[in-house]
Short mmCIF file of C-alpha atoms in Angstrom, two decimals:
data_model
loop_
_atom_site.label_atom_id
_atom_site.label_comp_id
_atom_site.label_asym_id
_atom_site.label_seq_id
_atom_site.Cartn_x
_atom_site.Cartn_y
_atom_site.Cartn_z
CA UNK A 1 106.47 192.48 122.09
CA UNK A 2 109.27 191.75 119.70
CA UNK A 3 109.12 188.10 118.66
CA UNK A 4 112.73 188.09 117.37
CA UNK A 5 114.65 188.71 120.52
CA UNK A 6 111.97 189.03 123.19
CA UNK A 7 112.73 192.66 123.97
CA UNK A 8 109.94 195.03 124.82
CA UNK A 9 110.18 197.06 121.69
CA UNK A 10 106.87 197.15 119.81
CA UNK A 11 106.99 195.41 116.44
CA UNK A 12 106.00 197.84 113.73
CA UNK A 13 104.11 196.40 110.81
CA UNK A 14 102.43 198.10 107.92
CA UNK A 15 99.07 197.51 106.29
CA UNK A 16 98.31 198.77 102.81
CA UNK A 17 94.86 198.47 101.21
CA UNK A 18 95.14 198.33 97.52
CA UNK A 19 92.25 199.91 95.58
CA UNK A 20 91.91 198.68 92.07
CA UNK A 21 91.83 201.65 89.72
CA UNK A 22 93.09 200.39 86.40
CA UNK A 23 95.88 197.94 85.55
CA UNK A 24 99.17 199.49 86.57
CA UNK A 25 97.61 202.48 88.35
CA UNK A 26 97.09 201.83 91.98
CA UNK A 27 96.40 204.14 94.87
CA UNK A 28 97.20 202.92 98.34
CA UNK A 29 96.04 203.78 101.79
CA UNK A 30 98.75 203.18 104.32
CA UNK A 31 97.54 202.48 107.82
CA UNK A 32 100.39 202.37 110.29
CA UNK A 33 99.93 199.87 113.04
CA UNK A 34 101.97 199.09 116.09
CA UNK A 35 101.59 195.88 118.10
CA UNK A 36 100.80 196.52 121.72
CA UNK A 37 103.84 196.54 123.95
CA UNK A 38 103.74 194.23 126.83
CA UNK A 39 103.53 195.85 130.22
CA UNK A 40 106.17 195.65 132.83
CA UNK A 41 104.85 194.70 136.20
CA UNK A 42 106.02 195.68 139.64
CA UNK A 43 104.69 193.49 142.33
CA UNK A 44 103.71 194.64 145.74
CA UNK A 45 101.98 193.24 148.76
CA UNK A 46 102.61 191.92 152.19
CA UNK A 47 105.16 189.22 153.00
CA UNK A 48 103.38 185.84 153.01
CA UNK A 49 104.23 182.16 153.32
CA UNK A 50 105.49 180.25 150.30
CA UNK A 51 102.63 178.74 148.44
CA UNK A 52 102.28 176.68 145.24
CA UNK A 53 99.57 177.45 142.72
CA UNK A 54 98.45 175.03 140.01
CA UNK A 55 97.54 176.67 136.72
CA UNK A 56 96.64 175.97 133.10
CA UNK A 57 97.70 179.11 131.32
CA UNK A 58 98.44 178.55 127.61
CA UNK A 59 101.66 180.37 126.67
CA UNK A 60 100.58 181.64 123.26
CA UNK A 61 97.58 183.09 125.14
CA UNK A 62 97.72 186.47 123.56
CA UNK A 63 97.82 185.26 120.02
CA UNK A 64 95.28 182.52 120.70
CA UNK A 65 92.84 185.00 122.22
CA UNK A 66 93.09 187.29 119.23
CA UNK A 67 92.82 184.30 116.89
CA UNK A 68 89.65 183.15 118.66
CA UNK A 69 88.25 186.68 118.18
CA UNK A 70 89.11 186.56 114.49
CA UNK A 71 87.46 183.14 114.12
CA UNK A 72 84.26 184.37 115.82
CA UNK A 73 84.27 187.45 113.64
CA UNK A 74 84.72 185.43 110.39
CA UNK A 75 82.12 182.87 111.38
CA UNK A 76 79.68 185.57 112.42
CA UNK A 77 79.97 187.17 109.07
CA UNK A 78 79.84 183.77 107.36
CA UNK A 79 83.28 184.21 105.85
CA UNK A 80 85.41 181.14 105.13
CA UNK A 81 88.97 182.06 106.17
CA UNK A 82 91.94 180.10 104.81
CA UNK A 83 95.51 180.39 105.95
CA UNK A 84 97.87 179.60 103.07
CA UNK A 85 101.31 178.58 104.11
CA UNK A 86 104.39 177.35 102.12
CA UNK A 87 108.00 178.05 101.58
CA UNK A 88 108.73 181.14 99.52
CA UNK A 89 108.06 180.54 95.84
CA UNK A 90 105.76 177.50 96.12
CA UNK A 91 103.08 179.33 94.09
CA UNK A 92 100.66 180.83 96.62
CA UNK A 93 100.22 184.15 94.79
CA UNK A 94 99.96 182.50 91.38
CA UNK A 95 97.28 180.14 92.65
CA UNK A 96 95.37 182.99 94.30
CA UNK A 97 95.55 185.13 91.18
CA UNK A 98 93.95 182.48 89.09
CA UNK A 99 91.50 181.60 91.85
CA UNK A 100 90.32 185.22 91.99
CA UNK A 101 89.90 185.27 88.19
CA UNK A 102 87.84 182.09 88.04
CA UNK A 103 86.23 181.14 91.39
CA UNK A 104 86.34 184.73 92.50
CA UNK A 105 83.88 185.72 89.81
CA UNK A 106 81.14 183.51 91.21
CA UNK A 107 81.96 183.96 94.89
CA UNK A 108 83.26 187.18 96.33
CA UNK A 109 86.75 186.76 97.79
CA UNK A 110 89.17 188.99 99.71
CA UNK A 111 92.89 188.58 100.32
CA UNK A 112 95.30 189.54 103.06
CA UNK A 113 98.84 188.91 102.00
CA UNK A 114 101.91 189.02 104.22
CA UNK A 115 105.53 189.63 103.24
CA UNK A 116 108.54 191.10 105.02
CA UNK A 117 108.70 193.97 102.45
CA UNK A 118 107.02 195.29 99.29
CA UNK A 119 103.38 195.34 98.21
CA UNK A 120 104.22 193.41 95.01
CA UNK A 121 101.94 190.52 95.88
CA UNK A 122 98.99 192.78 96.71
CA UNK A 123 99.50 194.55 93.37
CA UNK A 124 99.53 191.21 91.52
CA UNK A 125 96.33 190.20 93.37
CA UNK A 126 94.34 193.45 93.16
CA UNK A 127 91.12 192.97 91.23
CA UNK A 128 88.08 195.21 90.85
CA UNK A 129 85.94 192.47 92.43
CA UNK A 130 88.32 191.48 95.24
CA UNK A 131 89.54 193.66 98.10
CA UNK A 132 93.25 193.06 98.90
CA UNK A 133 95.41 194.21 101.79
CA UNK A 134 99.15 193.80 102.09
CA UNK A 135 100.78 193.37 105.49
CA UNK A 136 104.47 194.15 105.59
CA UNK A 137 105.95 192.48 108.65
CA UNK A 138 109.42 194.10 108.57
CA UNK A 139 111.45 191.35 110.18
CA UNK A 140 108.75 189.04 111.56
CA UNK A 141 108.82 185.66 109.87
CA UNK A 142 105.10 184.89 110.14
CA UNK A 143 101.73 186.61 110.40
CA UNK A 144 100.09 186.65 113.83
CA UNK A 145 96.46 187.00 114.71
CA UNK A 146 96.77 190.64 115.62
CA UNK A 147 98.19 191.60 112.26
CA UNK A 148 95.29 189.78 110.55
CA UNK A 149 92.68 191.43 112.84
CA UNK A 150 94.12 194.87 112.06
CA UNK A 151 94.29 194.31 108.33
CA UNK A 152 90.80 192.90 108.13
CA UNK A 153 89.49 196.03 109.84
CA UNK A 154 90.84 198.05 106.95
CA UNK A 155 89.12 195.97 104.28
CA UNK A 156 85.49 196.34 103.11
CA UNK A 157 84.23 192.75 103.55
CA UNK A 158 80.69 193.41 102.43
CA UNK A 159 79.51 190.38 100.52
CA UNK A 160 82.82 188.57 100.94
CA UNK A 161 82.43 184.80 101.45
CA UNK A 162 86.05 183.65 101.27
CA UNK A 163 89.08 185.38 102.86
CA UNK A 164 92.43 184.06 101.74
CA UNK A 165 95.23 184.88 104.14
CA UNK A 166 98.55 184.41 102.30
CA UNK A 167 101.13 183.93 105.03
CA UNK A 168 104.77 184.93 104.87
CA UNK A 169 106.73 182.30 102.85
CA UNK A 170 108.09 180.12 105.67
CA UNK A 171 107.51 176.49 106.49
CA UNK A 172 108.54 176.75 110.17
CA UNK A 173 107.13 179.56 112.30
CA UNK A 174 103.64 179.98 110.82
CA UNK A 175 102.85 176.50 112.18
CA UNK A 176 102.66 177.82 115.73
CA UNK A 177 100.43 180.86 115.08
CA UNK A 178 96.71 180.42 114.79
CA UNK A 179 95.24 183.27 112.75
CA UNK A 180 91.61 182.31 113.33
CA UNK A 181 91.38 180.46 110.01
CA UNK A 182 88.81 177.73 109.32
CA UNK A 183 91.20 175.82 107.06
CA UNK A 184 95.00 175.71 107.02
CA UNK A 185 96.22 175.09 103.50
CA UNK A 186 99.84 174.01 103.05
CA UNK A 187 101.38 174.17 99.57
CA UNK A 188 104.35 172.10 98.41
CA UNK A 189 105.63 172.61 94.88
CA UNK A 190 107.24 170.10 92.57
CA UNK A 191 110.33 172.37 92.40
CA UNK A 192 111.00 171.78 96.08
CA UNK A 193 111.54 168.11 95.92
CA UNK A 194 109.57 165.22 97.49
CA UNK A 195 110.81 165.43 101.03
CA UNK A 196 109.41 168.72 102.33
CA UNK A 197 106.79 167.02 104.52
CA UNK A 198 109.44 164.89 106.24
CA UNK A 199 111.79 167.84 106.75
CA UNK A 200 109.19 170.29 107.95
CA UNK A 201 106.60 168.08 109.66
CA UNK A 202 104.94 170.48 112.13
CA UNK A 203 103.29 172.59 109.53
CA UNK A 204 102.05 169.59 107.59
CA UNK A 205 100.78 168.03 110.79
CA UNK A 206 98.46 171.00 111.28
CA UNK A 207 97.21 171.11 107.66
CA UNK A 208 93.58 170.60 106.72
CA UNK A 209 94.49 170.69 103.07
CA UNK A 210 97.75 170.02 101.23
CA UNK A 211 98.16 171.32 97.70
CA UNK A 212 100.88 169.82 95.47
CA UNK A 213 101.51 172.68 93.08
CA UNK A 214 103.29 173.15 89.72
CA UNK A 215 102.41 169.71 88.53
CA UNK A 216 102.85 170.96 84.95
CA UNK A 217 106.64 170.95 85.33
CA UNK A 218 106.86 167.73 87.39
CA UNK A 219 108.06 165.55 84.52
CA UNK A 220 110.77 167.96 83.40
CA UNK A 221 112.04 168.14 86.96
CA UNK A 222 112.05 164.39 87.39
CA UNK A 223 109.74 164.91 90.39
CA UNK A 224 108.46 161.69 91.88
CA UNK A 225 104.75 162.45 92.52
CA UNK A 226 103.99 159.07 94.09
CA UNK A 227 106.81 159.50 96.61
CA UNK A 228 105.78 163.07 97.47
CA UNK A 229 102.21 161.92 98.06
CA UNK A 230 103.38 159.09 100.23
CA UNK A 231 105.42 161.54 102.27
CA UNK A 232 102.47 163.90 102.69
CA UNK A 233 100.30 160.88 103.73
CA UNK A 234 102.85 159.77 106.34
CA UNK A 235 102.91 163.17 108.09
CA UNK A 236 99.41 164.46 107.30
CA UNK A 237 97.01 161.51 106.88
CA UNK A 238 94.26 163.89 108.04
CA UNK A 239 94.73 166.36 105.18
CA UNK A 240 92.84 166.49 101.90
CA UNK A 241 95.38 166.37 99.17
CA UNK A 242 94.98 168.04 95.76
CA UNK A 243 97.49 168.06 92.93
CA UNK A 244 97.25 171.15 90.80
CA UNK A 245 98.87 173.60 88.42
CA UNK A 246 97.78 177.19 88.39
CA UNK A 247 99.33 177.48 84.97
CA UNK A 248 97.87 174.49 83.12
CA UNK A 249 94.68 174.48 85.22
CA UNK A 250 95.04 170.86 86.28
CA UNK A 251 93.30 170.17 89.62
CA UNK A 252 91.72 173.61 89.89
CA UNK A 253 88.19 172.27 89.52
CA UNK A 254 88.85 170.10 92.58
CA UNK A 255 90.29 173.09 94.47
CA UNK A 256 87.22 175.20 93.70
CA UNK A 257 84.99 172.32 94.71
CA UNK A 258 86.76 172.13 98.01
CA UNK A 259 86.23 175.89 98.57
CA UNK A 260 82.50 175.57 97.66
CA UNK A 261 82.09 172.66 100.00
CA UNK A 262 83.36 174.65 102.94
CA UNK A 263 81.43 177.89 102.29
CA UNK A 264 79.16 179.00 105.06
CA UNK A 265 75.53 178.96 103.98
CA UNK A 266 74.29 182.55 103.65
CA UNK B 1 110.78 178.42 117.64
CA UNK B 2 110.32 181.69 119.48
CA UNK B 3 111.39 180.69 122.94
CA UNK B 4 112.25 184.19 124.09
CA UNK B 5 108.85 185.53 123.02
CA UNK B 6 107.15 182.54 124.59
CA UNK B 7 109.03 182.88 127.77
CA UNK B 8 108.22 186.51 127.92
CA UNK B 9 104.55 185.72 127.54
CA UNK B 10 104.93 183.16 130.33
CA UNK B 11 106.56 185.73 132.55
CA UNK B 12 103.69 188.23 131.92
CA UNK B 13 101.31 185.48 133.15
CA UNK B 14 103.57 184.63 136.15
CA UNK B 15 103.80 188.24 137.22
CA UNK B 16 100.06 188.73 136.78
CA UNK B 17 99.35 185.67 138.93
CA UNK B 18 101.84 186.70 141.57
CA UNK B 19 100.55 190.24 141.74
CA UNK B 20 96.90 189.15 142.01
CA UNK B 21 97.84 186.94 145.01
CA UNK B 22 99.95 189.67 146.67
CA UNK B 23 103.21 187.74 146.33
CA UNK B 24 106.53 189.47 146.60
CA UNK B 25 108.83 186.75 145.33
CA UNK B 26 108.49 183.97 142.82
CA UNK B 27 110.60 180.93 143.68
CA UNK B 28 109.79 178.25 141.20
CA UNK B 29 107.94 178.11 137.82
CA UNK B 30 106.75 174.89 136.15
CA UNK B 31 106.00 174.86 132.45
CA UNK B 32 104.18 172.00 130.80
CA UNK B 33 105.70 171.38 127.38
CA UNK B 34 104.53 168.82 124.86
CA UNK B 35 107.06 166.73 122.97
CA UNK B 36 105.69 168.17 119.69
CA UNK B 37 105.24 171.75 120.90
CA UNK B 38 108.19 172.88 118.77
CA UNK B 39 110.08 174.30 121.82
CA UNK B 40 113.69 173.67 122.67
CA UNK B 41 114.06 173.34 126.49
CA UNK B 42 117.67 174.61 126.33
CA UNK B 43 116.56 177.79 124.55
CA UNK B 44 113.76 178.15 127.10
CA UNK B 45 116.26 178.15 129.97
CA UNK B 46 118.32 180.77 128.24
CA UNK B 47 115.24 182.84 127.69
CA UNK B 48 114.15 182.31 131.28
CA UNK B 49 117.31 183.94 132.59
CA UNK B 50 116.82 186.93 130.32
CA UNK B 51 113.16 187.57 131.10
CA UNK B 52 113.33 187.06 134.85
CA UNK B 53 116.14 189.61 135.21
CA UNK B 54 115.09 192.59 137.35
CA UNK B 55 111.68 191.06 138.18
CA UNK B 56 110.34 189.45 141.37
CA UNK B 57 111.11 186.14 139.66
CA UNK B 58 114.87 186.81 139.40
CA UNK B 59 116.83 183.85 140.75
CA UNK B 60 113.84 181.51 140.62
CA UNK B 61 114.11 177.98 139.21
CA UNK B 62 112.48 176.76 135.97
CA UNK B 63 111.13 173.27 135.82
CA UNK B 64 109.80 171.63 132.63
CA UNK B 65 107.03 169.04 132.87
CA UNK B 66 107.53 167.17 129.61
CA UNK B 67 104.37 165.69 128.03
CA UNK B 68 104.90 162.80 125.69
CA UNK B 69 103.04 162.71 122.32
CA UNK B 70 100.10 160.39 122.11
CA UNK B 71 97.91 159.78 119.07
CA UNK B 72 94.69 157.84 118.54
CA UNK B 73 94.33 155.03 116.04
CA UNK B 74 90.89 155.24 114.41
CA UNK B 75 90.86 151.54 113.56
CA UNK B 76 91.84 150.23 116.99
CA UNK B 77 90.08 153.12 118.86
CA UNK B 78 93.07 153.26 121.20
CA UNK B 79 95.79 155.81 122.00
CA UNK B 80 99.41 155.02 121.43
CA UNK B 81 102.83 156.65 122.08
CA UNK B 82 103.42 158.78 118.97
CA UNK B 83 107.16 159.38 119.40
CA UNK B 84 108.62 162.61 118.17
CA UNK B 85 109.14 162.06 114.45
CA UNK B 86 105.67 163.25 113.37
CA UNK B 87 104.81 159.92 111.76
CA UNK B 88 102.04 158.48 113.94
CA UNK B 89 102.00 154.84 113.04
CA UNK B 90 99.80 152.60 115.23
CA UNK B 91 101.97 149.89 116.89
CA UNK B 92 99.08 147.37 116.70
CA UNK B 93 97.80 147.69 113.09
CA UNK B 94 100.34 150.01 111.45
CA UNK B 95 97.69 152.48 110.29
CA UNK B 96 98.81 156.13 110.12
CA UNK B 97 96.99 158.67 112.30
CA UNK B 98 96.66 162.38 112.21
CA UNK B 99 94.78 162.50 115.45
CA UNK B 100 97.17 163.85 118.09
CA UNK B 101 95.64 163.66 121.60
CA UNK B 102 98.49 165.13 123.60
CA UNK B 103 101.98 166.48 122.97
CA UNK B 104 101.45 170.06 121.83
CA UNK B 105 101.02 171.54 125.29
CA UNK B 106 102.61 174.91 126.06
CA UNK B 107 101.35 175.91 129.46
CA UNK B 108 102.27 177.65 132.63
CA UNK B 109 101.48 174.81 135.04
CA UNK B 110 102.62 175.90 138.52
CA UNK B 111 104.09 178.78 140.44
CA UNK B 112 105.64 178.73 143.87
CA UNK B 113 105.64 182.14 145.47
CA UNK B 114 105.71 183.96 148.80
#
């Protein structure tokens, strides 16, 4: 069903698996996918008395079911899945690029990356040692569990121990959609100012890890790190907080340590 | 959030329940919505009118059972009213908590049908 207006039109989304050939030369396999349309129901039956039925049916049921399937699949294959969420431009792709080049050499990683359009991010992330799939969501403002399930099917996950799911850049809607991840990682960059956690609390509330990115330019921006950290702590006291810069390398050792600590034992 | 999509998923569940019980009309639907579920009740009502149109639930009433947010303080080992501002500060000791015990519910709670 269409998540934008609630109509019964199926939401088309695309999945493209990028095969690393050589820098700049990429072949792509496009797998069209269409979300299942919800079914209209006509009720029938004999006239009966009015009755009241008590229920406990979760309303995101469909997504939650698929997410639970993803989680069981990832755990069964001993793959640590992380859902990376942030506003557009907070540095998710840059962090992942460097992570694949460093951590990815010792531990096999795969990436699923979501954007409304283009496979630019998948191209940036494609490595000979890391399978990457791009999901183009068209107009949908977040990834859902079904998109992730479909894209993972198209990837060869042999030997993969970490799956990074780079969500669509959006600090609002991804908060409500479980993808089946083990860890939800929320990024906030120094260029966004100190108040993001206070302005967009739901997503921070659900974070297992908060990464404060682009610390290398904090001083030039007049960014108040202590205030930002205090704001993260107020909304997300449960989250592990790491300050890092994918450019200078600050904090990356701690980030890789965190990944190692959560790996499933083979 | 995505009230129309949510409401549509609720209506799928309502119709499925009604059909499995042989009902011909749905008169009343109760949704249980947590204070921190990220759902606007007004948008839900609008969505409700749209998704019930031309179904056996057309003309039925929508009720919302609002669930307040409650969080647990690790230090005091007690639950407290967490408000709606996402800062869960224990009223006894002031410690911040990330342990939400209720308030994110999004459930179909009750259907009245015939």
